[in-house]
GROMACS .gro file of C-alpha atoms in nm:
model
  361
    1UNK     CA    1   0.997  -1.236   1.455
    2UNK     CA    2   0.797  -1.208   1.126
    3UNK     CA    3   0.865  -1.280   0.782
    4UNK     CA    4   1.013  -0.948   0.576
    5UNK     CA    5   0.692  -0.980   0.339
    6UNK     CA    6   0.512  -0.810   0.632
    7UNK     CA    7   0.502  -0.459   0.602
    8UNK     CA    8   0.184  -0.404   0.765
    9UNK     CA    9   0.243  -0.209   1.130
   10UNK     CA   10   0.578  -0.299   1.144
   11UNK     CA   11   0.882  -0.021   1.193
   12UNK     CA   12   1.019   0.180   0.957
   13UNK     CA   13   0.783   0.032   0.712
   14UNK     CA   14   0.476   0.180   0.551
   15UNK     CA   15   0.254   0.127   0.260
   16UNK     CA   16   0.430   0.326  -0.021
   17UNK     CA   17   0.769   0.059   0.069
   18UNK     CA   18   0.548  -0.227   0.015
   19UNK     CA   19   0.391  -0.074  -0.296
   20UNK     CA   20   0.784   0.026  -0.425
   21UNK     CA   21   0.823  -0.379  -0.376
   22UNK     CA   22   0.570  -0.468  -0.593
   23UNK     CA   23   0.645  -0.231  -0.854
   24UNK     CA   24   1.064  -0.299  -0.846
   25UNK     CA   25   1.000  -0.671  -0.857
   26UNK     CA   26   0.712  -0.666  -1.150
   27UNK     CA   27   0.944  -0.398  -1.348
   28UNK     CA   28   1.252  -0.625  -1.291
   29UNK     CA   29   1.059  -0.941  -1.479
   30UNK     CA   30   0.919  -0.696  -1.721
   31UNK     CA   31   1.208  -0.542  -1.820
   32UNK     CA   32   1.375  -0.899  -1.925
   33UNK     CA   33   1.069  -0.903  -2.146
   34UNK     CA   34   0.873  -1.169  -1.865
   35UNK     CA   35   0.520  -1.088  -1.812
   36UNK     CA   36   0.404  -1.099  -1.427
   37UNK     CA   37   0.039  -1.264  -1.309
   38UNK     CA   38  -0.068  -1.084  -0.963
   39UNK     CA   39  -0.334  -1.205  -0.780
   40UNK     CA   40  -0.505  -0.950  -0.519
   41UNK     CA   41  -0.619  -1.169  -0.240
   42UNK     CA   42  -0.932  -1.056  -0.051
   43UNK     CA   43  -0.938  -1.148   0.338
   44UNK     CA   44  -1.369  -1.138   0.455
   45UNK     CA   45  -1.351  -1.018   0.778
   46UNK     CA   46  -1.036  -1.098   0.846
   47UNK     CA   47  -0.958  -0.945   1.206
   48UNK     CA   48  -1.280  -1.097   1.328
   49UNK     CA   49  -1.214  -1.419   1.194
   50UNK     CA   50  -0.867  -1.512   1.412
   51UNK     CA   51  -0.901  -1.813   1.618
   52UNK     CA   52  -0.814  -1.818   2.022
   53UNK     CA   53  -0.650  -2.171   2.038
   54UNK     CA   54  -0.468  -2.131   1.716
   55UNK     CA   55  -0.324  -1.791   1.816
   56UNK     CA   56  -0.178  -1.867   2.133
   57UNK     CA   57  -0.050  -2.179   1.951
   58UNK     CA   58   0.154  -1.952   1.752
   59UNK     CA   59   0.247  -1.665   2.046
   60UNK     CA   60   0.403  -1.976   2.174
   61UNK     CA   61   0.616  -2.096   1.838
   62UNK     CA   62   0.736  -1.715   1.802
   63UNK     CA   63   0.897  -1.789   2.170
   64UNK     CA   64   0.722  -1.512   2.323
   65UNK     CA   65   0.693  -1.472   2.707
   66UNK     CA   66   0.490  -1.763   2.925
   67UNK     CA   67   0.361  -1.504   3.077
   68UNK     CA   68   0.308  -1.236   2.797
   69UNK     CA   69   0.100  -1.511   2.651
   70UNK     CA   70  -0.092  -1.584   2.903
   71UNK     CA   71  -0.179  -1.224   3.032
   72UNK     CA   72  -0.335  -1.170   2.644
   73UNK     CA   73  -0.528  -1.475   2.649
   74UNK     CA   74  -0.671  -1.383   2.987
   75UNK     CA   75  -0.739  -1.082   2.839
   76UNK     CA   76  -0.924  -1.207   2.603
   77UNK     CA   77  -1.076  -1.532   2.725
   78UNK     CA   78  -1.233  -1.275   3.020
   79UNK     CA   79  -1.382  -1.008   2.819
   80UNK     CA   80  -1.763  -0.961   2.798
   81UNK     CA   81  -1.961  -0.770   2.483
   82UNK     CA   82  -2.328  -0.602   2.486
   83UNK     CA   83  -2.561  -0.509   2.159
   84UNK     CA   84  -2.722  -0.177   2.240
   85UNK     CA   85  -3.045  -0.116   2.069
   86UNK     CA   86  -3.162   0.227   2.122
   87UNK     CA   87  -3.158   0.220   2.550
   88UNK     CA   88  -3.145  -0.130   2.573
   89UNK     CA   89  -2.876  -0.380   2.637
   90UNK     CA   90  -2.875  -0.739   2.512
   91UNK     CA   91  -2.727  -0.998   2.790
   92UNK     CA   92  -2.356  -1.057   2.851
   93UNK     CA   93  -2.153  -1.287   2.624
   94UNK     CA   94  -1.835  -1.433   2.504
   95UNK     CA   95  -1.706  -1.355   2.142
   96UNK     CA   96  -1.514  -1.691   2.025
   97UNK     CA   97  -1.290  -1.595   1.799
   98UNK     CA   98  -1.133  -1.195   1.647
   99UNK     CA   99  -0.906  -1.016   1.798
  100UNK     CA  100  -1.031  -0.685   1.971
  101UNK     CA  101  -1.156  -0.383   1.696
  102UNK     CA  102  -0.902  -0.059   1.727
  103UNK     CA  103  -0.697  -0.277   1.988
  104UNK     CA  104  -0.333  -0.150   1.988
  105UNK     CA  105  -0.196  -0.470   2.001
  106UNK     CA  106  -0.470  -0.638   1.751
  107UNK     CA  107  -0.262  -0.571   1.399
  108UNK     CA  108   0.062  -0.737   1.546
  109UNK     CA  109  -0.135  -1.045   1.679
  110UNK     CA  110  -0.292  -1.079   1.355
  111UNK     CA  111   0.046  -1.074   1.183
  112UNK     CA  112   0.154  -1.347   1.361
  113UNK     CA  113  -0.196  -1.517   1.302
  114UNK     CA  114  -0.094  -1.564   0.911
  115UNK     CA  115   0.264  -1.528   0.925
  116UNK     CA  116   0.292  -1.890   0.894
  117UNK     CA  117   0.134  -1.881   0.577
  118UNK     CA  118   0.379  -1.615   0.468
  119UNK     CA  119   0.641  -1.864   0.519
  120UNK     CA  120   0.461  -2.170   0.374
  121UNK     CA  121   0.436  -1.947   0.020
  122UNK     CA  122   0.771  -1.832   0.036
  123UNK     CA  123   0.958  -2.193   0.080
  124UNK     CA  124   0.751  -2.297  -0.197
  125UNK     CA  125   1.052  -2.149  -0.401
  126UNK     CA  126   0.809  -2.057  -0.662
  127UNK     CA  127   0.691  -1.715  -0.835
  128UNK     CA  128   0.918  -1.416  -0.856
  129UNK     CA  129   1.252  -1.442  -0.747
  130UNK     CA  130   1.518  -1.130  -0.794
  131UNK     CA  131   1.890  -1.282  -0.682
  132UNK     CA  132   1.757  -1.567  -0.540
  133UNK     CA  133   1.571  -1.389  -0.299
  134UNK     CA  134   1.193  -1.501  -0.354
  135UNK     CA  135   0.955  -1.211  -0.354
  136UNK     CA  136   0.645  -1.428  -0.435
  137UNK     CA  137   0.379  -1.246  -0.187
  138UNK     CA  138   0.375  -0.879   0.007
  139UNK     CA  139   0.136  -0.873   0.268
  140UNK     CA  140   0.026  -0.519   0.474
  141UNK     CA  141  -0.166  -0.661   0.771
  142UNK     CA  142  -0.496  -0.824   0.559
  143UNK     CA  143  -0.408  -0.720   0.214
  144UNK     CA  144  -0.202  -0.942  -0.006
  145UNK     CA  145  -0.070  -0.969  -0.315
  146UNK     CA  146   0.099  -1.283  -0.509
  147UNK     CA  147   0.353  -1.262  -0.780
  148UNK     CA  148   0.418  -1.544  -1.047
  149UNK     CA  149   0.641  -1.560  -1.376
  150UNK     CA  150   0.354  -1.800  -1.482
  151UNK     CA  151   0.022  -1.899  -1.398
  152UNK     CA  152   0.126  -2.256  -1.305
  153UNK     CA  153   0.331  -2.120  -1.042
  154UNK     CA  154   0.004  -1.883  -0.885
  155UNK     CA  155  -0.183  -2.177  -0.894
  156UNK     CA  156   0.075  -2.390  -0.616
  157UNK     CA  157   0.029  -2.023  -0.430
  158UNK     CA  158  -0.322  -2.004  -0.467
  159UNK     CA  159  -0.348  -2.356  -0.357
  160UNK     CA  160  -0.150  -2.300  -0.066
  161UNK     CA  161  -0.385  -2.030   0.040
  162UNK     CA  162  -0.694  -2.191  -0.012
  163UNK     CA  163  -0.551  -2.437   0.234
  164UNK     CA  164  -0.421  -2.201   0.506
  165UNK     CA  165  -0.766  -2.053   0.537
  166UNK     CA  166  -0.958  -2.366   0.572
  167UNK     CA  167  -0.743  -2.480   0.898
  168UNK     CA  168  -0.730  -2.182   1.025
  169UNK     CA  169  -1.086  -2.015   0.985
  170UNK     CA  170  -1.025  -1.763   0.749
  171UNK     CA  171  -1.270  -1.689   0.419
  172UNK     CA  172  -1.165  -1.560   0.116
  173UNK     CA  173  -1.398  -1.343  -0.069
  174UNK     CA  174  -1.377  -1.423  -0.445
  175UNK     CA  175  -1.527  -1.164  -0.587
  176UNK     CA  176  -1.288  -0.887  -0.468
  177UNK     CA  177  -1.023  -1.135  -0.527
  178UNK     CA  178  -0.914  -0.974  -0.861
  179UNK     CA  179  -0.588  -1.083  -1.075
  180UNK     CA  180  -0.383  -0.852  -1.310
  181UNK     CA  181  -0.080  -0.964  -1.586
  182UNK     CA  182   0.163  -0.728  -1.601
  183UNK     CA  183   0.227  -0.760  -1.999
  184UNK     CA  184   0.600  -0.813  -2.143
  185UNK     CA  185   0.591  -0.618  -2.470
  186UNK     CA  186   0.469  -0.915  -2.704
  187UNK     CA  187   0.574  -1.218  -2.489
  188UNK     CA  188   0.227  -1.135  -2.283
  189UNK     CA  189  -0.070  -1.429  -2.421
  190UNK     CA  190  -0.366  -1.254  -2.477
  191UNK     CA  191  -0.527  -1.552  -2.342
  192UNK     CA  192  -0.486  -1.659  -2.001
  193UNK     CA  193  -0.592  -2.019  -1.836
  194UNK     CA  194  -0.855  -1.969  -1.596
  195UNK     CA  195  -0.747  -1.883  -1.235
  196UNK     CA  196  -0.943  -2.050  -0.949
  197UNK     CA  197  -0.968  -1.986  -0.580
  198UNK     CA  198  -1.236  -2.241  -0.378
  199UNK     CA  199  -1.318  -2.369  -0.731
  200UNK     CA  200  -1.503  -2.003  -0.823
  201UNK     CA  201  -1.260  -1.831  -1.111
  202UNK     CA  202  -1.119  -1.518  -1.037
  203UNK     CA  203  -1.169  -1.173  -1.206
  204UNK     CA  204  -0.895  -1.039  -1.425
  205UNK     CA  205  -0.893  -0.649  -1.401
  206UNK     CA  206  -0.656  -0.393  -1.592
  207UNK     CA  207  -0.607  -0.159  -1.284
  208UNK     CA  208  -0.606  -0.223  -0.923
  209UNK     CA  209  -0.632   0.018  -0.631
  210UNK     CA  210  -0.360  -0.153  -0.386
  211UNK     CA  211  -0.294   0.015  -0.107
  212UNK     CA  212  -0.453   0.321  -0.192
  213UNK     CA  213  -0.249   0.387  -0.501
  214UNK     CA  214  -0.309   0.237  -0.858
  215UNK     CA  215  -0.138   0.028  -1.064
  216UNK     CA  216  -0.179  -0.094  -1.463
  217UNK     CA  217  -0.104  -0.395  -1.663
  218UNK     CA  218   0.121  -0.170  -1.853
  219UNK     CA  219   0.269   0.025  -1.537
  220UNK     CA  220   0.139   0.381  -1.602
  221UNK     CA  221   0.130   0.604  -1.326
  222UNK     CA  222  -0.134   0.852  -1.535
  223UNK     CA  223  -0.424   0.696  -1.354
  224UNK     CA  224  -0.274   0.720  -0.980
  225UNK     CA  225  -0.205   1.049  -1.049
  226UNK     CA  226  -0.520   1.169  -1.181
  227UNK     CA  227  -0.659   0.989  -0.814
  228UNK     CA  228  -0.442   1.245  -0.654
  229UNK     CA  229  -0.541   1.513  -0.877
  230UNK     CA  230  -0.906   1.497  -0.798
  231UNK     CA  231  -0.843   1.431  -0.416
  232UNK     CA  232  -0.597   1.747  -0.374
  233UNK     CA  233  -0.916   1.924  -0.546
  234UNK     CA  234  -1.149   1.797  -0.310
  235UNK     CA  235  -0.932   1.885   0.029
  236UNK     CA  236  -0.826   2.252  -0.117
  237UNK     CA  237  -1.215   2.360  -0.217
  238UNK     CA  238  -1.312   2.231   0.092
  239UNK     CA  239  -1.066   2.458   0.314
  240UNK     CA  240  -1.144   2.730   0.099
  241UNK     CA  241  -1.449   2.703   0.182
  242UNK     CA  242  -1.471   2.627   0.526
  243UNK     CA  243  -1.185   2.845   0.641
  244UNK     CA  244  -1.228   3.170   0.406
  245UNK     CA  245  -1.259   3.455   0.671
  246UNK     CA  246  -0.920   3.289   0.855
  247UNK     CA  247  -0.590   3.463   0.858
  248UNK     CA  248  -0.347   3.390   0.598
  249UNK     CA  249  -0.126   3.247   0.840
  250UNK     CA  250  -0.424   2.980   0.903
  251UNK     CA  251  -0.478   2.884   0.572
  252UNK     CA  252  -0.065   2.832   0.536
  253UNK     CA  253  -0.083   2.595   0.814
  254UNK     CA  254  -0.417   2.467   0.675
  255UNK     CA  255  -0.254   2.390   0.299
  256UNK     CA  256   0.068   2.197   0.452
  257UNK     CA  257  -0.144   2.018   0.664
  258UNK     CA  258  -0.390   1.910   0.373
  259UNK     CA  259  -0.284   1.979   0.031
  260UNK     CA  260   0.121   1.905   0.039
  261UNK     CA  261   0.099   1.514   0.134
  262UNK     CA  262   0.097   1.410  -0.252
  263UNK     CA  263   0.027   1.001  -0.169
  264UNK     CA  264   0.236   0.832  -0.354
  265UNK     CA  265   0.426   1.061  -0.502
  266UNK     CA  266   0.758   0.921  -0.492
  267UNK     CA  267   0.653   0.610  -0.672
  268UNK     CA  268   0.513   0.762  -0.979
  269UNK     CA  269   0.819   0.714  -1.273
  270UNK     CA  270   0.627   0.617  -1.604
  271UNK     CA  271   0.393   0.897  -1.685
  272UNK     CA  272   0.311   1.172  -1.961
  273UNK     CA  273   0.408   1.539  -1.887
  274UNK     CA  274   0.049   1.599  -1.929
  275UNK     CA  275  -0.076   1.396  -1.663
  276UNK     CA  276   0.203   1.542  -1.476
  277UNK     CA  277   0.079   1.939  -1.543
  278UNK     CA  278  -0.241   1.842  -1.432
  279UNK     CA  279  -0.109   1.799  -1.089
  280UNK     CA  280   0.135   2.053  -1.087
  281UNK     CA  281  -0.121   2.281  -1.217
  282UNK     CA  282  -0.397   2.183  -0.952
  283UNK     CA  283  -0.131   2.218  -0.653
  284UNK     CA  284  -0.037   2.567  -0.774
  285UNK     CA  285  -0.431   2.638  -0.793
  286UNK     CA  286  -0.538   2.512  -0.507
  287UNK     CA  287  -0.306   2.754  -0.266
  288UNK     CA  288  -0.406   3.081  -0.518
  289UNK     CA  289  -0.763   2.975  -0.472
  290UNK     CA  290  -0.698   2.946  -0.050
  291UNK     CA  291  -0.523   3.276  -0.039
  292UNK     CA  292  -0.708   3.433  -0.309
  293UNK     CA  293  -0.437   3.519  -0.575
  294UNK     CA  294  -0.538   3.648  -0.865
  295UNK     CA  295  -0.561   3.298  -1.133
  296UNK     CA  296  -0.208   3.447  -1.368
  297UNK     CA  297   0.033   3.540  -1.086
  298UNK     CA  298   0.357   3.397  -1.037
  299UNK     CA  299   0.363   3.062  -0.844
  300UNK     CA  300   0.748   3.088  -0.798
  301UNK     CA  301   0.676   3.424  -0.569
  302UNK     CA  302   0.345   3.278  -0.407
  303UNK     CA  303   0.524   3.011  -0.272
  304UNK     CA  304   0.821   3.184  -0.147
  305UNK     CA  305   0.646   3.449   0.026
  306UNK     CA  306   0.377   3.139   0.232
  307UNK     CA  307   0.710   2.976   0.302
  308UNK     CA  308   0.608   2.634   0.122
  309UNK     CA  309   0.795   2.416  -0.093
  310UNK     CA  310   0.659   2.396  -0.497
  311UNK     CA  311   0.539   2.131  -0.631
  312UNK     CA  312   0.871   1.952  -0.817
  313UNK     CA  313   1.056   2.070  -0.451
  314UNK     CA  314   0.800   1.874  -0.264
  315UNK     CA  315   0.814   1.598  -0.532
  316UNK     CA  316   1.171   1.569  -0.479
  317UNK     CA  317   1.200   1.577  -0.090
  318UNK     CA  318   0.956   1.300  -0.044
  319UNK     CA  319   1.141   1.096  -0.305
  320UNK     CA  320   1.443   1.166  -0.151
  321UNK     CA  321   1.253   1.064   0.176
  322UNK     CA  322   1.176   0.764   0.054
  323UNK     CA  323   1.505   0.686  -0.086
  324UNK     CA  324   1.638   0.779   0.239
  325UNK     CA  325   1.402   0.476   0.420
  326UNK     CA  326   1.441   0.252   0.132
  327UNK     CA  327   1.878   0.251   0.182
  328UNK     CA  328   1.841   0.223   0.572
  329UNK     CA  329   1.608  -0.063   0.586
  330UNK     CA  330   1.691  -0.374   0.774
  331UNK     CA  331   1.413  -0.567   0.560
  332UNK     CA  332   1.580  -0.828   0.336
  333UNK     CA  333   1.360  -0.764   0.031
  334UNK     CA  334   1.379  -0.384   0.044
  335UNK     CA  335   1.782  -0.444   0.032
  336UNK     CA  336   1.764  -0.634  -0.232
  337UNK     CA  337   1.595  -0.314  -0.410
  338UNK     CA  338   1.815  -0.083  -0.299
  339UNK     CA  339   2.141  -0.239  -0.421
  340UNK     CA  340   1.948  -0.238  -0.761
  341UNK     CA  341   2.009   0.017  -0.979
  342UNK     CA  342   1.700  -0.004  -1.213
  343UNK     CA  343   1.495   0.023  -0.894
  344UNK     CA  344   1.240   0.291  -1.050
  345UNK     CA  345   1.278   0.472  -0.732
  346UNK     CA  346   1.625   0.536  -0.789
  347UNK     CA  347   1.562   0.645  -1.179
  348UNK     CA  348   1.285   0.851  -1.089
  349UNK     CA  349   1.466   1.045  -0.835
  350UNK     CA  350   1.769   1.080  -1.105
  351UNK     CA  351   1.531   1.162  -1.369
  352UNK     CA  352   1.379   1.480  -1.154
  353UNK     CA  353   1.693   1.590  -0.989
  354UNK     CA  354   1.886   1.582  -1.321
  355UNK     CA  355   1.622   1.811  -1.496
  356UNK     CA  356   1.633   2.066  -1.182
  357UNK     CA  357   2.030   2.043  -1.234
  358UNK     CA  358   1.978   2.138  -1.661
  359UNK     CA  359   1.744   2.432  -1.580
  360UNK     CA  360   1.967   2.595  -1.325
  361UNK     CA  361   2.287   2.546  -1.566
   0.00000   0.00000   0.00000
C-alpha cells in the first residue's frame, strides 16, 4: 500500500535499514568517483499539520474499506479537546486539522498523508538510481532525505516538495533544512550553486545527525561512534550509581538491558582502530565499574563468568542481525542492496568475522 521509500512504522523495517539505504546508495555513487548532494528536509509540525478532507481523499485512493474510512473520520470529525490551566478548563472545541498525538494508528495515516509525494519524487526519474531502481528520497514517518548525482537534479526534487506542501498544508522549516555533498575524491566542486527551498537558501553542513546516527561528507563513522561512546558512559555511571547496593545478578540484567544496545553498530565500516578502542574500551569499563572489578583484570573472564557477550561478539551478532533482516526483506530497495556485494554491510560483516577467523587460526 505504500511506496518502499517508507520505512517509518512499517514491518520488518526500522531506522538503522533506512540509514544502511542511504549509506549503500551514497557509497555506490562515491565509489564510481560521483559525488552525492543530500538534502535533509525538515517537516514543522508535521503530525499536526495533516488535513481532514485531504486524508480521507487519500484512505479512499489506497482502496481502503468504505467503512474503515468512515469509522476514522467519525472518529475524528467527533472528538472534542480542553486547555487546562491550573484547575480550570477552557470550553469545548474542534481541532481542524492533525491527526491524534501518541494515536496508534496516527504514524500510518500520516504515511499515507505524504505518500503521494513519495511517488511524485520517485517518477521524476531523477537523482540516484542503482540498476535502474531510483533511490532518490528515504522517508521514516516525517524525516526525509533526498539524493541527487547533481544539484540540478535536487532542485526538480526540491521543487516538487515545495509544491506538495503548499496543497496540502504542510510547512517546511528552512533553517533545520540542512544539505550535505558527499565528496568523490577530487571530482567534488568546492563550490556549490546555491540551494533554495521557498526562495530562503539552505544550510550546507559537514555532518548530520539522521536518524539518530551521524553521517560525514567523507563517510567516517569516527564521529557516530564517539556519540555512542559518550552515551554508553552516561547510561553505565548512571546504573552504577543508582543501583550500587543491588545484587550482581541485578546489575547483569541492568548492563544488557542498558549498556549492550550499541545503536548503530552494524552500520559503522569506515573508521580508525582508535576510535574503535575507545568504544571497546568504554564497554569493557563500564561493566568493571558496575560490578566493581578491579580497573586491570581480564575482560575475556569478566564476561564469561556475567554470561554476556564482548564487545566484537556483540558487534558481530547485531551485524549478523541486520544482515539477517536486510536478505529477508520484501522492500524493493533493500533487495536491491542485498544482491550487492559492495553493500558496506556485507564488507563490514566480512571484515570483522574474517579477523575473528585469523586470531583463532
Amino acid at each position: 500500500m505504500l511506496h518502499d521509500a517508507q520505512f517509518g512504522f512499517r514491518p520488518d523495517l526500522s531506522t538503522d535499514l533506512a540509514i544502511l539505504s542511504l549509506k549503500h546508495t551514497v557509497k555506490y555513487y562515491v565509489d564510481r568517483e560521483t559525488p552525492v548532494y543530500a538534502c535533509f528536509l525538515d517537516l514543522s509540525k508535521a503530525f499536526d499539520l495533516v488535513s481532514y478532507d485531504l486524508l480521507w481523499q487519500k484512505l479512499k485512493d489506497k482502496d481502503l474499506p468504505v467503512e474503515l474510512i468512515e469509522l476514522i473520520r467519525s472518529w475524528y470529525l467527533g472528538q472534542e479537546n480542553e486547555v487546562r490551566w491550573g484547575s480550570e478548563l477552557s470550553d469545548p472545541y474542534r481541532l481542524e486539522c492533525g491527526v491524534r498525538q501518541g494515536g496508534l494508528s496516527s504514524p500510518l495515516l500520516f504515511s499515507i498523508y505524504v505518500d503521494d509525494l513519495i511517488e511524485k519524487l520517485s517518477s521524476l526519474q531523477v537523482g540516484c538510481s542503482i540498476d535502474g531502481a531510483c533511490i532518490n528520497n528515504i522517508s521514516y514517518a516525517d524525516d526525509m532525505v533526498l539524493l541527487a548525482p547533481s544539484v540540478a537534479a535536487l532542485r526538480k526534487m526540491l521543487a516538487v516538495c515545495e509544491t506538495y506542501a503548499l496543497s496540502h498544508g504542510l510547512v517546511y522549516n528552512v533553517k533545520k533544512t540542512e544539505y550535505m555533498v558527499f565528496k568523490a575524491g577530487a571530482k567534488c566542486t568546492l563550490f556549490v550553486p546555491p540551494l533554495l527551498l521557498n526562495g530562503t537558501p539552505i544550510n550546507r553542513v559537514k555532518e548530520f545527525k539522521y536518524l539518530g546516527h551521524w553521517v560525514t561528507e567523507v563517510q567516517d563513522d569516527n564521529v557516530d561512534i564517539d556519540r555512542e561512546r559518550r552515551a554508553l558512559s552516561v547510561r553505565a555511571n548512571m546504573l552504577a550509581r543508582r543501583f550500587a547496593r543491588c545484587t550482581e545478578t541485578v546489575k547483569i540484567t541492568l548492563f544488557k538491558a542498558y549498556c549492550t544496545s550499541l545503536y548503530s553498530a552494524s552500520l559503522w565500516f569506515k573508521y580508525t582502530q582508535r576510535a574503535y578502542n575507545a568504544l571497546r574500551v568504554q564497554y569493557n569499563n563500564s561493566l568493571r565499574v558496575l560490578l566493581r572489578r578491579p580497573r586491570f583484570c581480564s575482560a575475556s573472564a569478566m564476561f564469561a563468568e556475567a554470561h554476556i557477550d564482548s564487545f566484537d561478539a556483540l558487534w558481530r551478532k547485531k551485524t549478523a542481525s541486520l544482515l539477517g533482516r536486510l536478505r529477508g526483506s520484501s522492500n524493493n530497495i533493500l533487495k536491491r542492496i542485498a544482491d550487492k556485494f559492495d553493500c558496506p554491510l556485507i564488507w563490514s560483516f566480512i571484515k570483522r568475522t574474517k579477523s575473528v577467523l585469523v586470531i583463532n587460526y
